[in-house]
Coordinates of C-alpha atoms in Angstrom, one line a residue:
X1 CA 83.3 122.6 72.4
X2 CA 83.7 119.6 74.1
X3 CA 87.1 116.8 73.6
X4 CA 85.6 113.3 72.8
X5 CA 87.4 110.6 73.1
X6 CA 86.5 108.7 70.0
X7 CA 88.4 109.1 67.0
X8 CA 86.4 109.3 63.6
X9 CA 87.6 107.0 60.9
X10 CA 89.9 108.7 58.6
X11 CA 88.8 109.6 55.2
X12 CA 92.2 108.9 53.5
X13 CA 94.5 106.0 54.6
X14 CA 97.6 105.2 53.7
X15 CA 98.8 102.6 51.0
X16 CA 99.7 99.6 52.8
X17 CA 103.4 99.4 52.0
X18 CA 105.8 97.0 54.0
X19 CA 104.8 97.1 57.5
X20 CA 108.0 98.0 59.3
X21 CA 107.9 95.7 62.6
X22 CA 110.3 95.7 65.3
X23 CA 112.6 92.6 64.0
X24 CA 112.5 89.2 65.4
X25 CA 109.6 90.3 67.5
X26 CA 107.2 87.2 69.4
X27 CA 105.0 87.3 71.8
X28 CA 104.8 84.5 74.3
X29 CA 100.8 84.7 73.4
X30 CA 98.0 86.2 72.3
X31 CA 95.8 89.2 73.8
X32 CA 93.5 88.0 76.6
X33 CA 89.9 90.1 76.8
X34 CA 89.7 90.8 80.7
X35 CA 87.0 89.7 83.0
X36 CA 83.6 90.1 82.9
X37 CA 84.1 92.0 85.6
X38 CA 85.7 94.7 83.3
X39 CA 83.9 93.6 80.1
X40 CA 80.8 94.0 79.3
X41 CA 77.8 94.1 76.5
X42 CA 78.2 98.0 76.8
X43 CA 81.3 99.6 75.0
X44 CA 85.0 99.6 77.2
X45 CA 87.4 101.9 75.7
X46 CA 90.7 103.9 76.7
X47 CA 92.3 102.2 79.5
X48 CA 94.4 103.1 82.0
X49 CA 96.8 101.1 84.2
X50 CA 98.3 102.7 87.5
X51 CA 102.0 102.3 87.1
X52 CA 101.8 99.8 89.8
X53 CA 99.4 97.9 88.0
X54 CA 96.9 97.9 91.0
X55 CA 93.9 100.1 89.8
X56 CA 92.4 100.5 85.9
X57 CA 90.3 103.0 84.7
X58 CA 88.4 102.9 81.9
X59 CA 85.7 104.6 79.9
X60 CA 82.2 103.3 79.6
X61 CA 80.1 103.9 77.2
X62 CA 76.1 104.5 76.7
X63 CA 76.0 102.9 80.0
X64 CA 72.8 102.9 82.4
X65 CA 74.5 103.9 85.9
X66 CA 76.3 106.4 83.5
X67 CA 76.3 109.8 85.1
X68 CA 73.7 110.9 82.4
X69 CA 72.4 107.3 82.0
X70 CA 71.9 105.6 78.5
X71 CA 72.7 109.2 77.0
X72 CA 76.0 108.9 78.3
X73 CA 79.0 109.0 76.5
X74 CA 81.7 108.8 78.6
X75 CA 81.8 107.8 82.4
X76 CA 85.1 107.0 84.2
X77 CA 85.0 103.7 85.6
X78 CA 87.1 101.3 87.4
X79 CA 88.4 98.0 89.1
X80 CA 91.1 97.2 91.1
X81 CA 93.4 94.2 91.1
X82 CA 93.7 91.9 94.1
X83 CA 93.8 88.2 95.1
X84 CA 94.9 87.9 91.5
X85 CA 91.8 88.9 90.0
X86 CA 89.7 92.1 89.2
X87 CA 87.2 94.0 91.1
X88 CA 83.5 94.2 89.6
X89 CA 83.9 97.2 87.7
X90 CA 82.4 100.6 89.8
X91 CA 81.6 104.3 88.3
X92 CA 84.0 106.8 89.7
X93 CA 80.9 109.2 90.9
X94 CA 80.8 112.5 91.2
X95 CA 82.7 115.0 90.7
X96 CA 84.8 113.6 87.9
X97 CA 81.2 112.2 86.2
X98 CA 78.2 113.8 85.1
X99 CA 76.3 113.7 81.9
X100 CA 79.2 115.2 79.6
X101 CA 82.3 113.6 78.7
X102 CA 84.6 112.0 81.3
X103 CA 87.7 109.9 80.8
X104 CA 91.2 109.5 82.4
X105 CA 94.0 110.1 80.3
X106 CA 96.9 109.8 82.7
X107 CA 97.9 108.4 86.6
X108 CA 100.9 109.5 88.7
X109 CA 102.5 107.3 90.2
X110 CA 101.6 107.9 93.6
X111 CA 98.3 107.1 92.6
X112 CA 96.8 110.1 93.9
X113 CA 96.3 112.3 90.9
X114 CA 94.5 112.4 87.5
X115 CA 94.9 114.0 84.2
X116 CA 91.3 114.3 83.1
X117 CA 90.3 115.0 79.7
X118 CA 87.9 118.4 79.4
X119 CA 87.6 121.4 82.0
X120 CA 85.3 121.0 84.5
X121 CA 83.5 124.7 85.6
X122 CA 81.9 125.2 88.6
X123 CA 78.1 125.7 86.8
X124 CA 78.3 121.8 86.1
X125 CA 79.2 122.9 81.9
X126 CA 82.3 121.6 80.7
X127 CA 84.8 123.2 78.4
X128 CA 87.3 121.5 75.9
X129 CA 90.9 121.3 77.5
X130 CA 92.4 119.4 80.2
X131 CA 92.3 119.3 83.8
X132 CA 93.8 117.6 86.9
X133 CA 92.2 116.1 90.0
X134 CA 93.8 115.2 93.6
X135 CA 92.9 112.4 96.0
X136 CA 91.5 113.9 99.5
X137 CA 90.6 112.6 102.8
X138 CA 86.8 112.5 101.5
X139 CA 87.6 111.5 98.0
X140 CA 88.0 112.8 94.5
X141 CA 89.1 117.0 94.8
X142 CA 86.5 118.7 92.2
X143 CA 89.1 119.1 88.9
X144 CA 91.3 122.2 88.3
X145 CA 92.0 123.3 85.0
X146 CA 95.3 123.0 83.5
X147 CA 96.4 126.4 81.3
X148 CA 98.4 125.7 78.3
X149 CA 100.0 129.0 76.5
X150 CA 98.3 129.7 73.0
X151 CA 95.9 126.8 73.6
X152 CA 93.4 126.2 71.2
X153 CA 92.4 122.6 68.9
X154 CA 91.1 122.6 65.4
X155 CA 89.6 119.2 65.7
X156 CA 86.2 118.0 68.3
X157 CA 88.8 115.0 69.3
X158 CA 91.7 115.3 71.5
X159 CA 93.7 112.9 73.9
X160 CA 96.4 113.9 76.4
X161 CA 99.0 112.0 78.6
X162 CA 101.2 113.2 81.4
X163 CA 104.1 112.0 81.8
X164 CA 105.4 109.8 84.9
X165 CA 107.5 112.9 86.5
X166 CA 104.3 114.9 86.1
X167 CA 106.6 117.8 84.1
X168 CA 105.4 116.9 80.5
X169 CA 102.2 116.9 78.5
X170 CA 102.0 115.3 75.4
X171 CA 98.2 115.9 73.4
X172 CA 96.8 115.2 70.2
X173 CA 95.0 118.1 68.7
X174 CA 94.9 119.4 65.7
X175 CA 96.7 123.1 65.3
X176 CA 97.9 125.2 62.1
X177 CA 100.9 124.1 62.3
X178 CA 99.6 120.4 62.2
X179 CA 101.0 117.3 59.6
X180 CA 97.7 116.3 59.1
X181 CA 94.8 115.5 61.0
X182 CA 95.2 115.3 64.6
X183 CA 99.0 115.4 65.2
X184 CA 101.1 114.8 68.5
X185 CA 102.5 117.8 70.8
X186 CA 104.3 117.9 74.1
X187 CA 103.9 121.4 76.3
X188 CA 105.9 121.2 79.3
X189 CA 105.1 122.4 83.1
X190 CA 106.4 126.0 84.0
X191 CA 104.7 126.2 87.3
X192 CA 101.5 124.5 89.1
X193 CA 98.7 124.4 86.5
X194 CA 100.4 126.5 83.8
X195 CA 102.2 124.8 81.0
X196 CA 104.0 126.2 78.0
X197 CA 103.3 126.4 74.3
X198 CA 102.4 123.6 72.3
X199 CA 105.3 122.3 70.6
X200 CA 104.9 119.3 67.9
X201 CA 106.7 116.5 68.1
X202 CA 107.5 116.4 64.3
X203 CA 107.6 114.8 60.6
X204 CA 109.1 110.9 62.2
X205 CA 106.2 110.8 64.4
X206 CA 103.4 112.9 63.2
X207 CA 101.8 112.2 59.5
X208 CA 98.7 113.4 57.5
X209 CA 96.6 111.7 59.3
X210 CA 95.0 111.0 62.5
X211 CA 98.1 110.5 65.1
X212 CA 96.9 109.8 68.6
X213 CA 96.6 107.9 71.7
X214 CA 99.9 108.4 73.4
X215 CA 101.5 106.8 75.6
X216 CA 105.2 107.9 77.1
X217 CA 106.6 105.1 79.1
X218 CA 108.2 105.3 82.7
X219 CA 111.4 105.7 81.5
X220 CA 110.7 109.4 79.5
X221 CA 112.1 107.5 76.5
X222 CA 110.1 105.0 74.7
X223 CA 106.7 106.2 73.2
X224 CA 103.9 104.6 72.0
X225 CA 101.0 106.4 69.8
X226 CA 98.3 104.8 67.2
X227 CA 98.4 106.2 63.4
X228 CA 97.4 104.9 60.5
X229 CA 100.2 106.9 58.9
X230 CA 102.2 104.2 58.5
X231 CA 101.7 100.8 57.2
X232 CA 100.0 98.8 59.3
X233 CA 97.6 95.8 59.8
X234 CA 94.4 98.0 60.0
X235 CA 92.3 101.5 60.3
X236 CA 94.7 102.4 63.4
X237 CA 97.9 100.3 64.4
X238 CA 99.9 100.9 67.6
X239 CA 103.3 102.2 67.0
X240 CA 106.6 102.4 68.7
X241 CA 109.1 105.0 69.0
X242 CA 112.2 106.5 71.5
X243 CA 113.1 109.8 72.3
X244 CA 116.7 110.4 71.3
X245 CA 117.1 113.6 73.2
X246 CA 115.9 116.4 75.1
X247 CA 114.4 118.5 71.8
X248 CA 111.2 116.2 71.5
X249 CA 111.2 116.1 67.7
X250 CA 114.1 114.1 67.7
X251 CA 112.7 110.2 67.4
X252 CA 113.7 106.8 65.9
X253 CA 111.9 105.6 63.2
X254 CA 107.8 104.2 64.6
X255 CA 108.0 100.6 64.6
X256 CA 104.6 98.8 64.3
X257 CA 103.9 96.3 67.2
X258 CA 103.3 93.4 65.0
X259 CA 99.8 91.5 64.2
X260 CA 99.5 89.8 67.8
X261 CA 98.7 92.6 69.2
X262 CA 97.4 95.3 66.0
X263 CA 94.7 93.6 64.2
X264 CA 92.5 94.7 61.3
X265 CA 90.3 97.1 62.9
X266 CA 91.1 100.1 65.5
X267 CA 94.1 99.3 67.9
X268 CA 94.2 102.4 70.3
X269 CA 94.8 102.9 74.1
X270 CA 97.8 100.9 74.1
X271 CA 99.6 101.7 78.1
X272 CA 101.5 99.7 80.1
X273 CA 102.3 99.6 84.1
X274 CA 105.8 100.5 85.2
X275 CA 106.9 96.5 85.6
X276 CA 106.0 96.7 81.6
X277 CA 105.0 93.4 81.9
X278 CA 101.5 93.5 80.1
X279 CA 100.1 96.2 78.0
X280 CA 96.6 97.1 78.1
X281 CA 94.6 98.6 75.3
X282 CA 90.8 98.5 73.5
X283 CA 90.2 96.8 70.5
X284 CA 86.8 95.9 68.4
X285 CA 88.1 92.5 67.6
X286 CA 86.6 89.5 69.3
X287 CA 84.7 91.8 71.5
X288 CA 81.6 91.1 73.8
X289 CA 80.3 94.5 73.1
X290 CA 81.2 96.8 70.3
X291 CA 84.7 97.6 72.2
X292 CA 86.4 96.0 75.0
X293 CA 89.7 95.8 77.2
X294 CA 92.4 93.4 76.4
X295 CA 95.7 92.7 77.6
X296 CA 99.1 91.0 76.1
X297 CA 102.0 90.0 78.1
X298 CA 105.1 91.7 76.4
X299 CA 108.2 90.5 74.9
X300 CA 111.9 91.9 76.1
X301 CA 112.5 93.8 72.8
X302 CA 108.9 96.3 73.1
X303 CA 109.8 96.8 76.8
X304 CA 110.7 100.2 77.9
X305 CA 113.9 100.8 79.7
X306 CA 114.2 99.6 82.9
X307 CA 112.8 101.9 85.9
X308 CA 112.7 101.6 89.9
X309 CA 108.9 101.2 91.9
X310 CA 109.7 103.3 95.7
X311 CA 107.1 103.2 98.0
X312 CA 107.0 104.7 101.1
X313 CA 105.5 106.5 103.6
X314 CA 105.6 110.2 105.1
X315 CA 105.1 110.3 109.2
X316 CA 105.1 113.2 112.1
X317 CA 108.1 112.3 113.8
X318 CA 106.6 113.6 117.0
X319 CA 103.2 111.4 117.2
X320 CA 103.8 109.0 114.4
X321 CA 100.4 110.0 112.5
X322 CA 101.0 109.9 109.0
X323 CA 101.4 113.6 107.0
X324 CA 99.8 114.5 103.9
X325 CA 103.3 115.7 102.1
X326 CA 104.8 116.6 98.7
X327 CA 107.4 113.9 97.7
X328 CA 110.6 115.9 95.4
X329 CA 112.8 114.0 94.2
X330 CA 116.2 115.2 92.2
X331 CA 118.7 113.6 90.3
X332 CA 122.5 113.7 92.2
X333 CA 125.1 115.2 91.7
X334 CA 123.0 118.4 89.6
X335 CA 120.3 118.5 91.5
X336 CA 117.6 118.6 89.0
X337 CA 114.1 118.0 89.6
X338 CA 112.7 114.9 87.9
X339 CA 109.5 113.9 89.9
X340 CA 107.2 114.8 92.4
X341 CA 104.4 113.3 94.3
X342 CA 102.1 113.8 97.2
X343 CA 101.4 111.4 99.8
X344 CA 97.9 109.7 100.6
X345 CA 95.9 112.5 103.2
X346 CA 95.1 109.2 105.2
X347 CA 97.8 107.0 105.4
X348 CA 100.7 109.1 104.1
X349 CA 102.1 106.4 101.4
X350 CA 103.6 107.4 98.2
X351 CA 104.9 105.8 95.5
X352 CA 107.4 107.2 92.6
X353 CA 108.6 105.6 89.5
X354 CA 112.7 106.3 88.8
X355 CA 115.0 105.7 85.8
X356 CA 117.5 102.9 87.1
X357 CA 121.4 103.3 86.8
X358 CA 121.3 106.8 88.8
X359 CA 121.5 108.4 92.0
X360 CA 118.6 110.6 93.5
X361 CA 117.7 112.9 96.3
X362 CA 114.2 112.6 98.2
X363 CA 112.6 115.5 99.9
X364 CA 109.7 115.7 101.9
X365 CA 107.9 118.5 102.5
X366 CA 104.4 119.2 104.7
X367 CA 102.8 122.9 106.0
X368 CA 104.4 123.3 109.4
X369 CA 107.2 120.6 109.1
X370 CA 110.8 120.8 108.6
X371 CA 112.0 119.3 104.9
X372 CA 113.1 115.9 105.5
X373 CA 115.8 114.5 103.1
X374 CA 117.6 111.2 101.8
X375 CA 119.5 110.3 99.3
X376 CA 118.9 106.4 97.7
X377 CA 121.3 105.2 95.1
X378 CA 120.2 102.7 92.2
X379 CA 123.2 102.7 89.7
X380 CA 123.2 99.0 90.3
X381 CA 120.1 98.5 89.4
X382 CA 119.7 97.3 85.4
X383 CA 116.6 95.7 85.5
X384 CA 112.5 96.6 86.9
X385 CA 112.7 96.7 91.0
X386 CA 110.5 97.4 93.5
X387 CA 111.9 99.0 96.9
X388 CA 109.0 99.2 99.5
X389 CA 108.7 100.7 102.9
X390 CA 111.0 103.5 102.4
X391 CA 109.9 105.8 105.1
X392 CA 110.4 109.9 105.8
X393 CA 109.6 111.7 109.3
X394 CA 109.0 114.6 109.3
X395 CA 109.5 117.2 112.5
X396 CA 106.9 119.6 113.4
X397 CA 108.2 123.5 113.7
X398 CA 109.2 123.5 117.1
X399 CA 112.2 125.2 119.4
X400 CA 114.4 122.4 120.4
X401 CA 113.5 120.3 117.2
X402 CA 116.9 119.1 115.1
X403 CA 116.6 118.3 111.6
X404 CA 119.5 116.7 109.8
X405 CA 120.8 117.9 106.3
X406 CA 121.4 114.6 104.2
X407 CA 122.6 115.9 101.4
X408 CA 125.5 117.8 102.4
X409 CA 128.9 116.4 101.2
X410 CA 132.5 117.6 102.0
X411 CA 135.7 116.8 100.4
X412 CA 137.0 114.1 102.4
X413 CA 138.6 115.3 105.4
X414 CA 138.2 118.9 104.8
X415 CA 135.7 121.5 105.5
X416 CA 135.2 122.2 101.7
X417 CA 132.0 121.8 100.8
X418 CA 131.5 119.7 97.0
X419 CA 129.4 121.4 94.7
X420 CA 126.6 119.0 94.9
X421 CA 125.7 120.1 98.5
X422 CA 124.2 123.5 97.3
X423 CA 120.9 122.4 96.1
X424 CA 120.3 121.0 99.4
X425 CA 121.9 124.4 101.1
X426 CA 119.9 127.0 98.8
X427 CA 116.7 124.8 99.9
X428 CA 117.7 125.9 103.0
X429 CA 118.3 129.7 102.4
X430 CA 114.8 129.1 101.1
X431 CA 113.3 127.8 104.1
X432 CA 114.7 130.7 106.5
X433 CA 114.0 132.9 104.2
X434 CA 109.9 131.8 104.7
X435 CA 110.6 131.6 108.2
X436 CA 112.3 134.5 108.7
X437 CA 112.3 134.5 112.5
X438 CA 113.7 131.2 112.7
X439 CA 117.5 131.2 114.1
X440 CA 119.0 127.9 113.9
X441 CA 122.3 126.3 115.6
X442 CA 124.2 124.7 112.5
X443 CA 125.9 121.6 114.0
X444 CA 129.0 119.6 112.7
X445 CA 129.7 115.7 113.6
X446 CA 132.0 113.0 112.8
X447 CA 132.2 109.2 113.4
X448 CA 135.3 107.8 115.8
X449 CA 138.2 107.5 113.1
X450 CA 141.1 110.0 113.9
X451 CA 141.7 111.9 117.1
X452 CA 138.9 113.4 119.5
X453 CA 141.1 116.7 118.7
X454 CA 141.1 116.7 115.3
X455 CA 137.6 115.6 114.6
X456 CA 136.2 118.8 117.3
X457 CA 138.2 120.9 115.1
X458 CA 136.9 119.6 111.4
X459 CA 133.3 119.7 112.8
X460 CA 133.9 123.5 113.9
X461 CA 134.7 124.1 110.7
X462 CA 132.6 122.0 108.6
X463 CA 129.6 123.6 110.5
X464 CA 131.4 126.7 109.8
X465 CA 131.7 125.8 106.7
X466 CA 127.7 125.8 105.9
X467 CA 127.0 128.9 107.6
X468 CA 129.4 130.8 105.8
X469 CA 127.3 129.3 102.8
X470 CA 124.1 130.7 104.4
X471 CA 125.2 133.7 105.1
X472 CA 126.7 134.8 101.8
X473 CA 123.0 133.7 100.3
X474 CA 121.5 136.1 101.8
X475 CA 121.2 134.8 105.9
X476 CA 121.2 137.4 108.2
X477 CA 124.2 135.8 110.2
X478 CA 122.6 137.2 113.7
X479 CA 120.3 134.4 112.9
X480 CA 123.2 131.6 112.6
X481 CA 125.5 129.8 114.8
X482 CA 128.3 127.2 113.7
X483 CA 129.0 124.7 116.7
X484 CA 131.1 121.3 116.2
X485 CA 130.5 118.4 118.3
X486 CA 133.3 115.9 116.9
X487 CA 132.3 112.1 117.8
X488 CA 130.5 112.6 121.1
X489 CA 127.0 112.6 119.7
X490 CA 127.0 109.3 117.7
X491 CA 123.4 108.6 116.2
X492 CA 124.8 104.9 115.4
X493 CA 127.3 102.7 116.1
X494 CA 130.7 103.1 114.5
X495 CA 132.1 99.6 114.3
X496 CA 130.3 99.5 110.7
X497 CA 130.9 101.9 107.8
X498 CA 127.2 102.2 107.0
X499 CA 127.3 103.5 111.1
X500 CA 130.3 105.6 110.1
X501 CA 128.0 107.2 107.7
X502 CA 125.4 108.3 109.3
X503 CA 127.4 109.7 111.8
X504 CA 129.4 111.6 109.7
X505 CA 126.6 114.3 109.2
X506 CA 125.6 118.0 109.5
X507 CA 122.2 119.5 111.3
X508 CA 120.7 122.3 112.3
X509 CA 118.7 122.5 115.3
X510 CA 116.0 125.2 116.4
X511 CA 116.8 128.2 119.0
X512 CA 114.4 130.3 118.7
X513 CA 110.9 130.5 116.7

């Protein structure tokens, strides 16, 4: 059977009780129906904003350039934002359309992948499910299934999300173990494609009715879902919620998002870009065709927390062509993954969408390339920001070819290496351990403070240091060979800490392929 995205109308509702609003909350003004560029006499429903609020898809409905024509359903569509206005609206095309259903339920932040409602199979038929596609050099990539452990939906509707990190997947679909009706769950990735159990989010969030249409902000925290399971202002009202730790069925208590924005028909759809700025959503009222896109800019107190907008770009650092490259990023000092994303094939930009208040590691890695690494601390940051032009080169596999470790760290003055340095040094192990013919010259610098003796000596050792790391990790030591340079290779000036910095550095350098 085949997810749809529509939602039928529940046939119990709840009694309207006091509608519990987040206090004090008022908008600056009312929802604005996009363009007629967007709009139309035909049906929009389920938007979805690009966390940098460039691109929205949307789903139109019973539409004549529709895949399957007037029969149609569901075709993706969409318009992109520029000279402060949006594009005429186009259809996706083939091979994320054809005459079944087709929506986007979620965009990475990179821009450069979709979560796709249904499985697409090769004979053109489509199953019920979920499934991913990946911008290419000629396009859309045809959609590859996503497997969930002990998958299966009671109910002909379903809606999926993925989260901004691109590790969690939050659905509604109806299981045994379901409140109600459709009810919200979160499986979580355990490697590409392959993602674990269904696990439901529980009695705060999910009721006995329909619970749908979700919507996790940048920040992993604050959630926002439609239900008519609590009192509200009509058949669905949008609701939110935060997550208040790392169980997912721990959540505050669903706050509705006051009558400005819910109204007394179906309120669904609701997302909002990473700036949180304006939330976008479908509604039926005051609609030119049966449902249409609107927008409302938001007030402070529905805002998610704050996050941080990087874009950059990833380039050969031979011929300065740009490098189509996965973008991992991990939180310092423990290391742990919290996003990925993959450049553009074409021009080799990415973007990523980070918490604020932390510090994080970047590592880009391409087929044939050394890892590339830096480390970008935002613990000042307390509000939205967006750092642009961040860029990564990469160095092609070559004898000769020095690549420098950025996230190795040493108690100060000392050869001792601090424990966050060993994610960075078992990516390493890693990496000779795929290239196992590699053998690589570990080098040790310093900048100019302290005698030329004394710093020769504590880059010897420092280099030392990391090889001794290697080696115990499993590094055949043949392979290996610790050399300290002291000050006498300066990469900057050191009249300047930031130049004192970036001298002070390890790297390891190719000797034979």
């Amino acid at each position: 059977e085949i997810d749809a995205i529509g939602i039928s109308d529940c046939v119990k509702d709840t009694i309207k009780a006091k509608i519990n609003t987040v206090p004090d909350l008022k908008f600056s003004s009312q929802a604005e129906r996009l363009s007629a560029n967007i709009n139309s006499i035909y049906e929009e429903v389920a938007p979805m904003i690009s966390p940098d609020g460039k691109v929205l898809y949307f789903d139109r409905k019973y539409h004549p350039e529709n895949a399957g024509g007037f029969n149609d359903a569901d075709d993706i569509w969409f318009s992109v934002y520029r000279d402060n206005k949006w594009s005429e609206a186009k259809n996706i095309g083939f091979p994320l359309n054809n005459k079944y259903s087709n929506f986007v339920q979620a965009i990475t932040p990179d821009g450069n992948s979709l979560l796709l409602g249904n499985v697409y199979n090769k004979d053109g038929s489509m199953t019920a499910g979920v499934s991913i596609t990946y911008r290419t050099r000629t396009g859309w990539a045809f959609p590859e299934e996503q497997y969930i452990d002990d998958f299966y939906n009671l109910s002909p509707y379903a809606n999926y999300f993925l989260s901004n990190d691109g590790r969690v997947l939050i659905m509604a679909i109806q299981r045994k173990d379901s409140y109600g009706q459709l009810d919200l769950y979160v499986s979580f990735l355990k490697e590409e494609n392959h993602w674990s159990k269904p696990k439901n989010l529980g009695p705060t969030i999910n009721t006995y009715v329909n619970d749908y249409s979700p919507f996790l902000a940048a920040d992993g925290i604050t959630f926002y879902y439609s239900t008519s399971g609590y009192a509200g202002y009509g058949k669905e009202d949008i609701f939110m919620t935060k997550r208040l730790d790392d169980t997912w069925t721990n959540w505050s208590e669903p706050q509705n998002l006051g009558p400005q924005l819910n109204t007394n028909e179906s309120d669904t759809k609701y997302n909002i870009p990473a700036s949180g700025e304006y939330a976008y959503f479908s509604s039926t009222k005051a609609s030119i065709g049966k449902n249409d896109i609107f927008r409302i800019k938001l007030p402070q107190k529905v805002k998610p927390n704050p996050v941080v907008l990087i874009s950059g770009r990833v380039f050969n650092d031979k011929t300065n062509e740009p490098v189509d490259a996965r973008i991992i990023v991990e939180e310092l000092p423990a290391g742990k993954e919290v996003a990925v994303a993959r450049t553009d094939p074409k021009t080799g930009k990415f973007k990523i969408i980070l918490p604020a208040g932390k510090k994080y590691g970047f590592r880009a890695i391409a087929l044939g390339f050394f890892e590339v690494n830096k480390n970008m601390d935002l613990t000042d940051i307390d509000e939205y920001t967006e750092i642009e032009d961040e860029v990564m080169r990469v160095a092609p596999i070559e004898v000769g070819s020095v690549v420098r470790l950025n996230n190795i760290f040493f108690e100060f003055a000392k050869a001792t290496l601090k424990p966050e340095s060993f994610p960075e040094l078992d990516r390493t192990v890693n990496f000779l351990e795929e290239n196992k013919t590699l053998e690589l010259e570990i080098a040790g610098h310093t900048d100019n403070i302290g005698s030329d003796a004394a710093n020769m000596k504590l880059s010897q050792a420092r280099a030392q240091s990391v090889v001794n790391y290697l080696i115990e990790h499993g590094v055949d030591k043949s392979r290996l060979i610790a050399k300290g340079y002291g000050e006498t290779r300066p990469i900057a000036f050191n009249n300047t800490e930031e130049g004192r910095a970036m001298n002070r550095r390890v790297e390891f350098k190719v000797l034979k392929k």
